[in-house]
Coordinates of C-alpha atoms and ligand atoms in Angstrom, one line a residue:
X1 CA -39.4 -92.8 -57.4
X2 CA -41.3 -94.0 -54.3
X3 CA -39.6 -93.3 -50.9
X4 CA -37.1 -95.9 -49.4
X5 CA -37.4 -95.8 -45.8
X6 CA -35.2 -98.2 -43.0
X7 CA -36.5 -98.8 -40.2
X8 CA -33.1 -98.3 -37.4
X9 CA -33.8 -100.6 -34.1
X10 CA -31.4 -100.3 -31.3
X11 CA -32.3 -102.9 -28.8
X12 CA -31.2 -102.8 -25.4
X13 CA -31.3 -104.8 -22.2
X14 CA -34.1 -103.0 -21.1
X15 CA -34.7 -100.3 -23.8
X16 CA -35.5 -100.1 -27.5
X17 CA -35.1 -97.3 -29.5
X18 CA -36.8 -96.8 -33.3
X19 CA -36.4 -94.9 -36.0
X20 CA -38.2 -94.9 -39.4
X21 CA -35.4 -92.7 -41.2
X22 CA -35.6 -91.9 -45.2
X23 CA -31.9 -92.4 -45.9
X24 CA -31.9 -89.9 -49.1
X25 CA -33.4 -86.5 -47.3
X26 CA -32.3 -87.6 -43.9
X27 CA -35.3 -87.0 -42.4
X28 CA -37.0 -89.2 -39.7
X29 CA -40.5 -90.3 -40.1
X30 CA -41.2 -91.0 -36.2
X31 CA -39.0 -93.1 -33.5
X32 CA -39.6 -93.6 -30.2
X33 CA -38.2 -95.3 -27.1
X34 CA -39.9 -98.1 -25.6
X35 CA -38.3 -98.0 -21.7
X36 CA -38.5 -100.4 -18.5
X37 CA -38.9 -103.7 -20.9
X38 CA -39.6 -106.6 -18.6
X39 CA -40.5 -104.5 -15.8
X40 CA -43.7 -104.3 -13.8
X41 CA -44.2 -100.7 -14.1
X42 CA -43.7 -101.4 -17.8
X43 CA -46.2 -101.4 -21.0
X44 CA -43.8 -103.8 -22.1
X45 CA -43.3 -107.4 -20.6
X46 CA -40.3 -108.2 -23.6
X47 CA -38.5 -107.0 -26.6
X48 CA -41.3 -108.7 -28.8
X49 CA -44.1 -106.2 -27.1
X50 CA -42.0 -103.2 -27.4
X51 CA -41.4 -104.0 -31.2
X52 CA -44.9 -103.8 -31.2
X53 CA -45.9 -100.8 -29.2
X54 CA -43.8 -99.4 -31.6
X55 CA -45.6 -100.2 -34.4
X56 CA -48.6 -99.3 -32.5
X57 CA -47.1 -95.6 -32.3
X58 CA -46.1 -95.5 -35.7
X59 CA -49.8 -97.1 -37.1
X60 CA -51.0 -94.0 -35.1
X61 CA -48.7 -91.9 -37.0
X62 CA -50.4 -92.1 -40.2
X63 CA -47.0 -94.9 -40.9
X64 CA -48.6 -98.3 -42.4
X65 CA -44.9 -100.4 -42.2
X66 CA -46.7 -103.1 -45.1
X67 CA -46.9 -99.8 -47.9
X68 CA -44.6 -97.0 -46.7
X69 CA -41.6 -98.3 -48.9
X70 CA -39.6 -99.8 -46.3
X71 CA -36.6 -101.7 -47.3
X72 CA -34.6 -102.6 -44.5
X73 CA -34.3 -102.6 -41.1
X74 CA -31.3 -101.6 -39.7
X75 CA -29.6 -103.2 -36.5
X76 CA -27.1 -101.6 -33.9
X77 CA -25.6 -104.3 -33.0
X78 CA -22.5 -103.4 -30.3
X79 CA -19.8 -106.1 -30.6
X80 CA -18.7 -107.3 -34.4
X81 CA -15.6 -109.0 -32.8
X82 CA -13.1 -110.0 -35.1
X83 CA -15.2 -110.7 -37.9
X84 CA -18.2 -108.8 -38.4
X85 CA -17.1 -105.1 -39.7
X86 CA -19.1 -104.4 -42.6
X87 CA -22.8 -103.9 -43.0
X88 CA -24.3 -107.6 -42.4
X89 CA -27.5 -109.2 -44.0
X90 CA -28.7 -111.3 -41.1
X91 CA -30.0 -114.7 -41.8
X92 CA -30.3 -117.9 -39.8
X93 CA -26.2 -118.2 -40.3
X94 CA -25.2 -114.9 -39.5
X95 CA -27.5 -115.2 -36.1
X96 CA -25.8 -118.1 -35.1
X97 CA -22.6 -116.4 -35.8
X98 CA -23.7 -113.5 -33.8
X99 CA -25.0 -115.3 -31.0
X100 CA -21.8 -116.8 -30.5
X101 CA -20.3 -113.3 -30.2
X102 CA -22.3 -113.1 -27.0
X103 CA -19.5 -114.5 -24.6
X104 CA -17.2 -111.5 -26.2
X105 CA -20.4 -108.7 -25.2
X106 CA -22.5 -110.5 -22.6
X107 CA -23.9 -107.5 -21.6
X108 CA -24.2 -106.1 -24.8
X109 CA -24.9 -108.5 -27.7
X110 CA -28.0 -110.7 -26.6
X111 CA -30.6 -107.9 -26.1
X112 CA -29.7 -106.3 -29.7
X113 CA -29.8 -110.5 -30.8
X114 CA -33.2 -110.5 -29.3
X115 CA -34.4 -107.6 -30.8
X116 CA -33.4 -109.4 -34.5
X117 CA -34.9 -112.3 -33.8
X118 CA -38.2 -110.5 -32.8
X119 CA -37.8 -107.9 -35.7
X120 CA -37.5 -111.0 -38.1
X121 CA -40.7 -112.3 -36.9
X122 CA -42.6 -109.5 -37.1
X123 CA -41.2 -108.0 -40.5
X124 CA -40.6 -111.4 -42.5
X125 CA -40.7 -109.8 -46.1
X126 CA -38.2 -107.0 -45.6
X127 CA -33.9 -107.5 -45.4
X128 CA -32.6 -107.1 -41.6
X129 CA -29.0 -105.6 -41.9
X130 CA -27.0 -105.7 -38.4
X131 CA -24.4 -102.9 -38.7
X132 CA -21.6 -102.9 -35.6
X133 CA -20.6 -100.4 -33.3
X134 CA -17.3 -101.7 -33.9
X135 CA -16.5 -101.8 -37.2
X136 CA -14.8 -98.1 -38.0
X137 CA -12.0 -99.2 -35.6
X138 CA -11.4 -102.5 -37.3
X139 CA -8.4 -101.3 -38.8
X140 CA -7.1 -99.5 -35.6
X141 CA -3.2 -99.4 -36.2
X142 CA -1.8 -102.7 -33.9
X143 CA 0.1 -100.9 -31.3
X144 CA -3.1 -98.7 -30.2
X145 CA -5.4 -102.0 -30.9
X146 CA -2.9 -104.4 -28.7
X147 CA -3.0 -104.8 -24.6
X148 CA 0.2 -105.5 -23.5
X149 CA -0.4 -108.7 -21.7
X150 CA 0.8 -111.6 -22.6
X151 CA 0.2 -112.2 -26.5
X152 CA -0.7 -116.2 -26.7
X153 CA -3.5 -115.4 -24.3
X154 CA -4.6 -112.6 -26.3
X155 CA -5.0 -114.3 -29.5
X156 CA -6.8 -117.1 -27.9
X157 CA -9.2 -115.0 -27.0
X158 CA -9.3 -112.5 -29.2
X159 CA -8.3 -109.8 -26.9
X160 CA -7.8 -106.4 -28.8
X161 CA -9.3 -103.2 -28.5
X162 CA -12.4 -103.0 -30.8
X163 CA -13.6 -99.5 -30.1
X164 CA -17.1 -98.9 -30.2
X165 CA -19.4 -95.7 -31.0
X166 CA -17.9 -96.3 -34.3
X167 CA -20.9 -95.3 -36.0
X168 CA -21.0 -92.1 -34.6
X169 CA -17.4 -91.4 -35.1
X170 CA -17.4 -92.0 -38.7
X171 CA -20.3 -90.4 -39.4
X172 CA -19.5 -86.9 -37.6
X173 CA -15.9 -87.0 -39.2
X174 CA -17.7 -87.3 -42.8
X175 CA -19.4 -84.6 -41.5
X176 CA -17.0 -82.1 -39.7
X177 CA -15.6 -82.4 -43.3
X178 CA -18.3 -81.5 -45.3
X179 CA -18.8 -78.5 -42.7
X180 CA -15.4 -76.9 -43.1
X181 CA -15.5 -78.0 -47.2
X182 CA -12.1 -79.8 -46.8
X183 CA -11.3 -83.5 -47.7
X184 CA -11.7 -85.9 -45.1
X185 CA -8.1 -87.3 -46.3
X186 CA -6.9 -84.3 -45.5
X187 CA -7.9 -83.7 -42.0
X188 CA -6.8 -84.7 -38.8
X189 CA -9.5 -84.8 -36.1
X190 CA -10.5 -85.2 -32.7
X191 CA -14.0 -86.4 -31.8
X192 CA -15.2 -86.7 -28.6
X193 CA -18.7 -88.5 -28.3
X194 CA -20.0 -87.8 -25.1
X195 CA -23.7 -88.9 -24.4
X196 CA -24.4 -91.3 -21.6
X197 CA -21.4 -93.1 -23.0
X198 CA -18.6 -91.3 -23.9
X199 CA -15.8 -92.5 -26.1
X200 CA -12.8 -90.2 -28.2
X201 CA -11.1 -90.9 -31.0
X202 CA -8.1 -89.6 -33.5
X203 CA -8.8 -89.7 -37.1
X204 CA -6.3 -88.9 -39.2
X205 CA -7.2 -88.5 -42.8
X206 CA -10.3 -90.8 -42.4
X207 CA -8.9 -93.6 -40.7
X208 CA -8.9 -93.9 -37.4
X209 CA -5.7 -94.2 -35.1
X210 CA -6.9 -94.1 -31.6
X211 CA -9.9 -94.8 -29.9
X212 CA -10.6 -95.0 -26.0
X213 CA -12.9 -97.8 -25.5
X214 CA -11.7 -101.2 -25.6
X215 CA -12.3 -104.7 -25.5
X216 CA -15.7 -103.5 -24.1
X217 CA -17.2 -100.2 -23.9
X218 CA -15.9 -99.7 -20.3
X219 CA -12.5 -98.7 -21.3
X220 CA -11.5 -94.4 -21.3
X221 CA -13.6 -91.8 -20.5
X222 CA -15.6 -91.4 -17.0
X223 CA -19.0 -92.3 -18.3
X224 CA -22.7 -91.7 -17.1
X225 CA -22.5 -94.7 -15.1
X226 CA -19.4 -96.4 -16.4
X227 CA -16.0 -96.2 -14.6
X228 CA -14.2 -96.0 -17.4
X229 CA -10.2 -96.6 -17.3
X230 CA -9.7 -98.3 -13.8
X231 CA -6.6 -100.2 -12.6
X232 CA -7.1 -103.6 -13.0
X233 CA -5.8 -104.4 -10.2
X234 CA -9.0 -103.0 -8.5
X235 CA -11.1 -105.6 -9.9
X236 CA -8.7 -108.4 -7.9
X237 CA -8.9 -106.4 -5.3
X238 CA -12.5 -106.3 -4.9
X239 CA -12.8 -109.9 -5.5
X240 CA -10.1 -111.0 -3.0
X241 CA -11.1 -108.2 -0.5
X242 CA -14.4 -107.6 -0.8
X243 CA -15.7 -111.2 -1.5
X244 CA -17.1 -109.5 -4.6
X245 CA -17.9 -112.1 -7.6
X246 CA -16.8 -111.5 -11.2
X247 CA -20.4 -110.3 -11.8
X248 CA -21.0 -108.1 -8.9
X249 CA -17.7 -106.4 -10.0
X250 CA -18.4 -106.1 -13.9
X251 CA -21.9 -104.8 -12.7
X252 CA -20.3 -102.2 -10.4
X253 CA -18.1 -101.0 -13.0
X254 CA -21.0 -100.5 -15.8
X255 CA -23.8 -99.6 -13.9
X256 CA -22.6 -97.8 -10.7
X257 CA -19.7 -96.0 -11.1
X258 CA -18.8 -93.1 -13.7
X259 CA -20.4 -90.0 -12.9
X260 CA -23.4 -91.7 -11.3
X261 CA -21.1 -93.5 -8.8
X262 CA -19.7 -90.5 -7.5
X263 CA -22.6 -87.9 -7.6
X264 CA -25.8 -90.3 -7.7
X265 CA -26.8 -88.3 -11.0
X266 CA -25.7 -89.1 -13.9
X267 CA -28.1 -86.5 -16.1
X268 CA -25.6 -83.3 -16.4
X269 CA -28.6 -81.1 -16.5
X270 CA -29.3 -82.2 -13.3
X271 CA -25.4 -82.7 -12.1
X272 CA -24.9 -78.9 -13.3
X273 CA -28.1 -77.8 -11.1
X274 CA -26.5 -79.9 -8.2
X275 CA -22.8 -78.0 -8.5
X276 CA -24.7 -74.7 -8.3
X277 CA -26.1 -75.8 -4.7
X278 CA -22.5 -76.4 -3.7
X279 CA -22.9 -80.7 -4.0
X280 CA -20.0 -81.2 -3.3
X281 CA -19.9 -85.0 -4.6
X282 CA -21.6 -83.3 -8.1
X283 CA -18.5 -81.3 -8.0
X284 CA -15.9 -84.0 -7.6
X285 CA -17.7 -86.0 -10.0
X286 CA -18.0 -83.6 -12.8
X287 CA -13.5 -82.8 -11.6
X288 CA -13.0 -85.9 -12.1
X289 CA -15.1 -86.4 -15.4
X290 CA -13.6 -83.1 -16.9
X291 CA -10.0 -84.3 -15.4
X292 CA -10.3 -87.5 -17.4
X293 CA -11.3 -85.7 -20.7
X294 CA -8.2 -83.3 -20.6
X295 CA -5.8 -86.0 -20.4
X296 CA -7.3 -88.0 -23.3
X297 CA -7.3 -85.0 -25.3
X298 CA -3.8 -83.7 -24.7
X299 CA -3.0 -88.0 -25.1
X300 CA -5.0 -87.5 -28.8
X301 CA -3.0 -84.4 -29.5
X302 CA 0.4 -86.0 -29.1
X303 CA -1.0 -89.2 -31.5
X304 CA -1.7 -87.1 -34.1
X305 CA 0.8 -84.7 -33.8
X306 CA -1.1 -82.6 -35.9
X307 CA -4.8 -81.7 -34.9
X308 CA -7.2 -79.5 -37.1
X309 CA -10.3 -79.9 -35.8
X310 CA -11.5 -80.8 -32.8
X311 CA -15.2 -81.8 -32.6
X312 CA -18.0 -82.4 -29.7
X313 CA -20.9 -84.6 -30.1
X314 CA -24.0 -86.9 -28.3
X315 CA -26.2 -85.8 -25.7
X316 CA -23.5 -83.9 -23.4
X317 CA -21.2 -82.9 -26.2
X318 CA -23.8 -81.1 -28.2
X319 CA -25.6 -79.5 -25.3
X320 CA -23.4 -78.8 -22.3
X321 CA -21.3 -75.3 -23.1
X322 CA -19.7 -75.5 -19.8
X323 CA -18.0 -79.1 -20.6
X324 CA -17.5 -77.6 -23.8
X325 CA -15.5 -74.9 -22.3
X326 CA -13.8 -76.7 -18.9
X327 CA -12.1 -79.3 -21.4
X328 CA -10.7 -76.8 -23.7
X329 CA -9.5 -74.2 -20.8
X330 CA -6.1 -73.1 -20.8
X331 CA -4.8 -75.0 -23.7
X332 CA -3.9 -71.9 -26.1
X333 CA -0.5 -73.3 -26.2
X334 CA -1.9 -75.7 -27.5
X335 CA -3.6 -74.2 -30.3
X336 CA -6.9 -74.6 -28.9
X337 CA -9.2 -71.5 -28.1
X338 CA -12.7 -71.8 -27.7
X339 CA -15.2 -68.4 -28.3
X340 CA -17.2 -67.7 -25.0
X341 CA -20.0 -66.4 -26.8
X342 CA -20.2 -69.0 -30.1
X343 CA -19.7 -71.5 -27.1
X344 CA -22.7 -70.5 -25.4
X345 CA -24.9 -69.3 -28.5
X346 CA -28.5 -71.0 -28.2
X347 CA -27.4 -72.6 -31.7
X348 CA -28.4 -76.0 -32.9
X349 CA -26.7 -78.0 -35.4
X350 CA -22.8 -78.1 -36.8
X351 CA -21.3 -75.0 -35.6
X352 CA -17.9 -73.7 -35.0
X353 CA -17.2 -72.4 -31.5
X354 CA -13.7 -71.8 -31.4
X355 CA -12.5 -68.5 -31.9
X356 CA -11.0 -66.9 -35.7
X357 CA -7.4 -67.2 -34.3
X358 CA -7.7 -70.8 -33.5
X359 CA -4.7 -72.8 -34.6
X360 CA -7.2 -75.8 -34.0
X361 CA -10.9 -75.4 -35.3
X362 CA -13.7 -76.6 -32.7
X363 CA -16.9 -77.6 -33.7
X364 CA -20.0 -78.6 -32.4
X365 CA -21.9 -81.6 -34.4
X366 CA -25.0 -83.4 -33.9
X367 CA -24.7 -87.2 -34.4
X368 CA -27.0 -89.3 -36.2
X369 CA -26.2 -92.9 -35.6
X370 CA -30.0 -93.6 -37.2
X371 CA -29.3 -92.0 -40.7
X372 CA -25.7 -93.3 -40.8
X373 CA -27.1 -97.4 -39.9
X374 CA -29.8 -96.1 -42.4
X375 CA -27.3 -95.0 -45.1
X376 CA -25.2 -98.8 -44.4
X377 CA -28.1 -100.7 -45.1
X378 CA -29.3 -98.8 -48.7
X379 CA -25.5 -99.3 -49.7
X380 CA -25.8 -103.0 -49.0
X381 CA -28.7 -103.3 -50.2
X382 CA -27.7 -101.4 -54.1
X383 CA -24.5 -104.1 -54.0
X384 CA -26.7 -107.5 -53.2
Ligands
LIG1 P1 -27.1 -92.1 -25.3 O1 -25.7 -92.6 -25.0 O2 -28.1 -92.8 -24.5 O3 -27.4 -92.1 -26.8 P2 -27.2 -89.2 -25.5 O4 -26.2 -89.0 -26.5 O5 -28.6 -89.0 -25.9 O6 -27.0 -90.6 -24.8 O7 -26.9 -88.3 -24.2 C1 -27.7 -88.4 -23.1 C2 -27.1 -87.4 -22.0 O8 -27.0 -86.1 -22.6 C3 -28.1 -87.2 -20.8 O9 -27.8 -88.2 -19.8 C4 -27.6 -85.9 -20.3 O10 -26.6 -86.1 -19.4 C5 -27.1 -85.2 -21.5 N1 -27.9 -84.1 -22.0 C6 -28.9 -84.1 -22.8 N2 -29.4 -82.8 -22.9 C7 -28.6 -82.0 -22.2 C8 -28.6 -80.6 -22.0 N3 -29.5 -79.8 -22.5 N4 -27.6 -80.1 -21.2 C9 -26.7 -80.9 -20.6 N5 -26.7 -82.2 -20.8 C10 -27.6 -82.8 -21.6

């Protein structure tokens, strides 16, 4: 049988990424990142030349997009709201449906809405499939999906916590499975996705019971460059105070604060060289980061009650051993001991780095939001 390729696009406000990705071996073809869209410095003046500086790369590959066997390409498309959580076949209806998702994810929704509209153009003959960040947490028991505020207000406006990363959650829990051979029905997890956003969830047996972003991805974790859980009270603050407007706050919040906001880096390659030349604002920020990870994890703990495995992943999770090992410090009682060594083996790929008398099993996983979009839109595709 000829190959069956997607092509994954994740298009953001400035940035879009690409992946050709078989969906059967898992391997990917090329992908790229076209940066700076709508920039001066950039090679790219919108989302439609970036499409097609990536074709460029890819025609320069060897990868003719007309005969390679594509069938689909896939969409990230953040917010699903309150009705979008499966796999989606976009068409002139669905758009419209998306687009008016945008006042739930302004920040989010229209650049991933622009890349589909562009993609559509440009690849008329093949099925675009939008699959949402959101839709693993759809089910999210109600009392972690609910804000307590007040309820008439919520359901106007569909205030709940979605939870996003969802991809990447579900796919690294199919995947920690696989890696100790034990059912995924059977296992209660942690995940911690920690990249340039970082989100955590509790799984237990598959489903999902906790997760710490929110209505929008700001909510939980100290991010790269988001705040992550603030008192909201702040935000009136600012806006009473500081004369701030709704905008300049939100825009604060997602783009200058996290890690960034306190250390001016937000690249923990760069943070960890900073710490080591006695920064002290590195240090607070990378406290305050670690700080904030340790009390979601002990929070995750007490939600499952019983953990088996605990598992890092994303850019961060998978590569930096020493936020590997300054979350898990000192929680034996716990059950939760990490191996120095396994922790800071040169290894790629799923490995185990807690040690043999572990009550808790930590892992390290790679995540592959690509091949799991990918996967979505071959299933869709074998039910249509
Ligand atoms: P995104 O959320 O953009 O998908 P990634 O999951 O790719 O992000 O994570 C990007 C982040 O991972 C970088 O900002 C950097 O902080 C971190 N990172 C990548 N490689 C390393 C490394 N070798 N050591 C420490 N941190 C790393």
């Amino acid at each position: 049988m000829a190959d069956q390729l997607v092509l994954v696009i994740n298009s953001g406000s400035s940035s879009l990424k690409f992946q050709l990705v078989d969906p059967v071996s898992g391997v990917s073809r090329d992908g790229g990142k076209v940066q700076q869209i709508g920039e001066p410095s950039s090679r790219a003046a919108d989302h439609e030349e970036a499409l097609r500086l990536a074709f460029e790369q890819m025609a320069e590959s060897g990868i003719d997009l007309k005969s390679c066997g594509l069938v689909a390409v896939g969409h990230r498309v953040v917010h699903g709201g309150k009705h979008f959580y499966h796999p989606t076949l976009l068409d002139d209806d669905t758009i419209a449906e998306l687009d008016k998702l945008s006042e739930l994810a302004p920040l989010h929704n229209p650049p991933a809405i622009r890349g589909i509209k562009v993609a559509r153009k440009l690849l008329p003959d093949v099925a675009h499939i939008a699959v949402f960040d959101t839709a693993f947490f759809h089910d999210l028991p109600a009392a972690a999906a609910t804000y307590a505020i007040n309820r008439e207000l919520a359901q106007r406006w569909e205030i709940r916590r979605y939870g996003f990363h969802g991809t990447s959650h579900r796919y690294v829990s199919e995947q920690v499975a696989g890696f100790l051979d034990r059912p995924l029905d059977r296992l209660n997890q942690i995940i911690l996705h920690l990249g340039n956003g970082d989100s955590a969830s509790a799984i237990a047996g598959g489903r999902p019971v906790e997760t710490s972003m929110g209505l929008t991805p700001l909510e939980g974790l100290v991010m790269g460059t988001r705040s992550g859980d603030v008192d909201p009270g702040v935000i009136s603050y600012l806006w009473r105070r500081a004369k701030m407007s709704v905008d300049e706050i939100e825009s604060m919040l997602n783009h200058q604060s996290g890690v960034w906001g306190l250390a001016g880096e937000n690249d923990f390659r760069r943070l960890r060289q900073m710490i080591e030349s006695d920064d002290g604002s590195a240090q607070l920020a990378y406290d305050v980061f670690i700080h904030r990870l340790r009390k979601y994890i002990g929070a995750y703990l007490a939600v499952l009650g019983h953990t088996d495995v605990l598992t890092f992943t994303a850019g961060v999770g998978e590569n930096a051993a020493e936020v590997r090992r300054d979350a898990l410090a000192g929680l034996q009682e716990l059950g939760i001991v990490v191996d120095e060594s396994r922790n800071f083996s040169d290894d790629k790929g799923a490995r185990r780095i807690s040690s043999d008398d572990s009550r808790i099993t930590v892992l390290v996983l790679p995540t592959n939001e690509e091949l799991a979009i990918a996967r979505d839109c071959v299933a869709l595709l074998a039910e249509l």
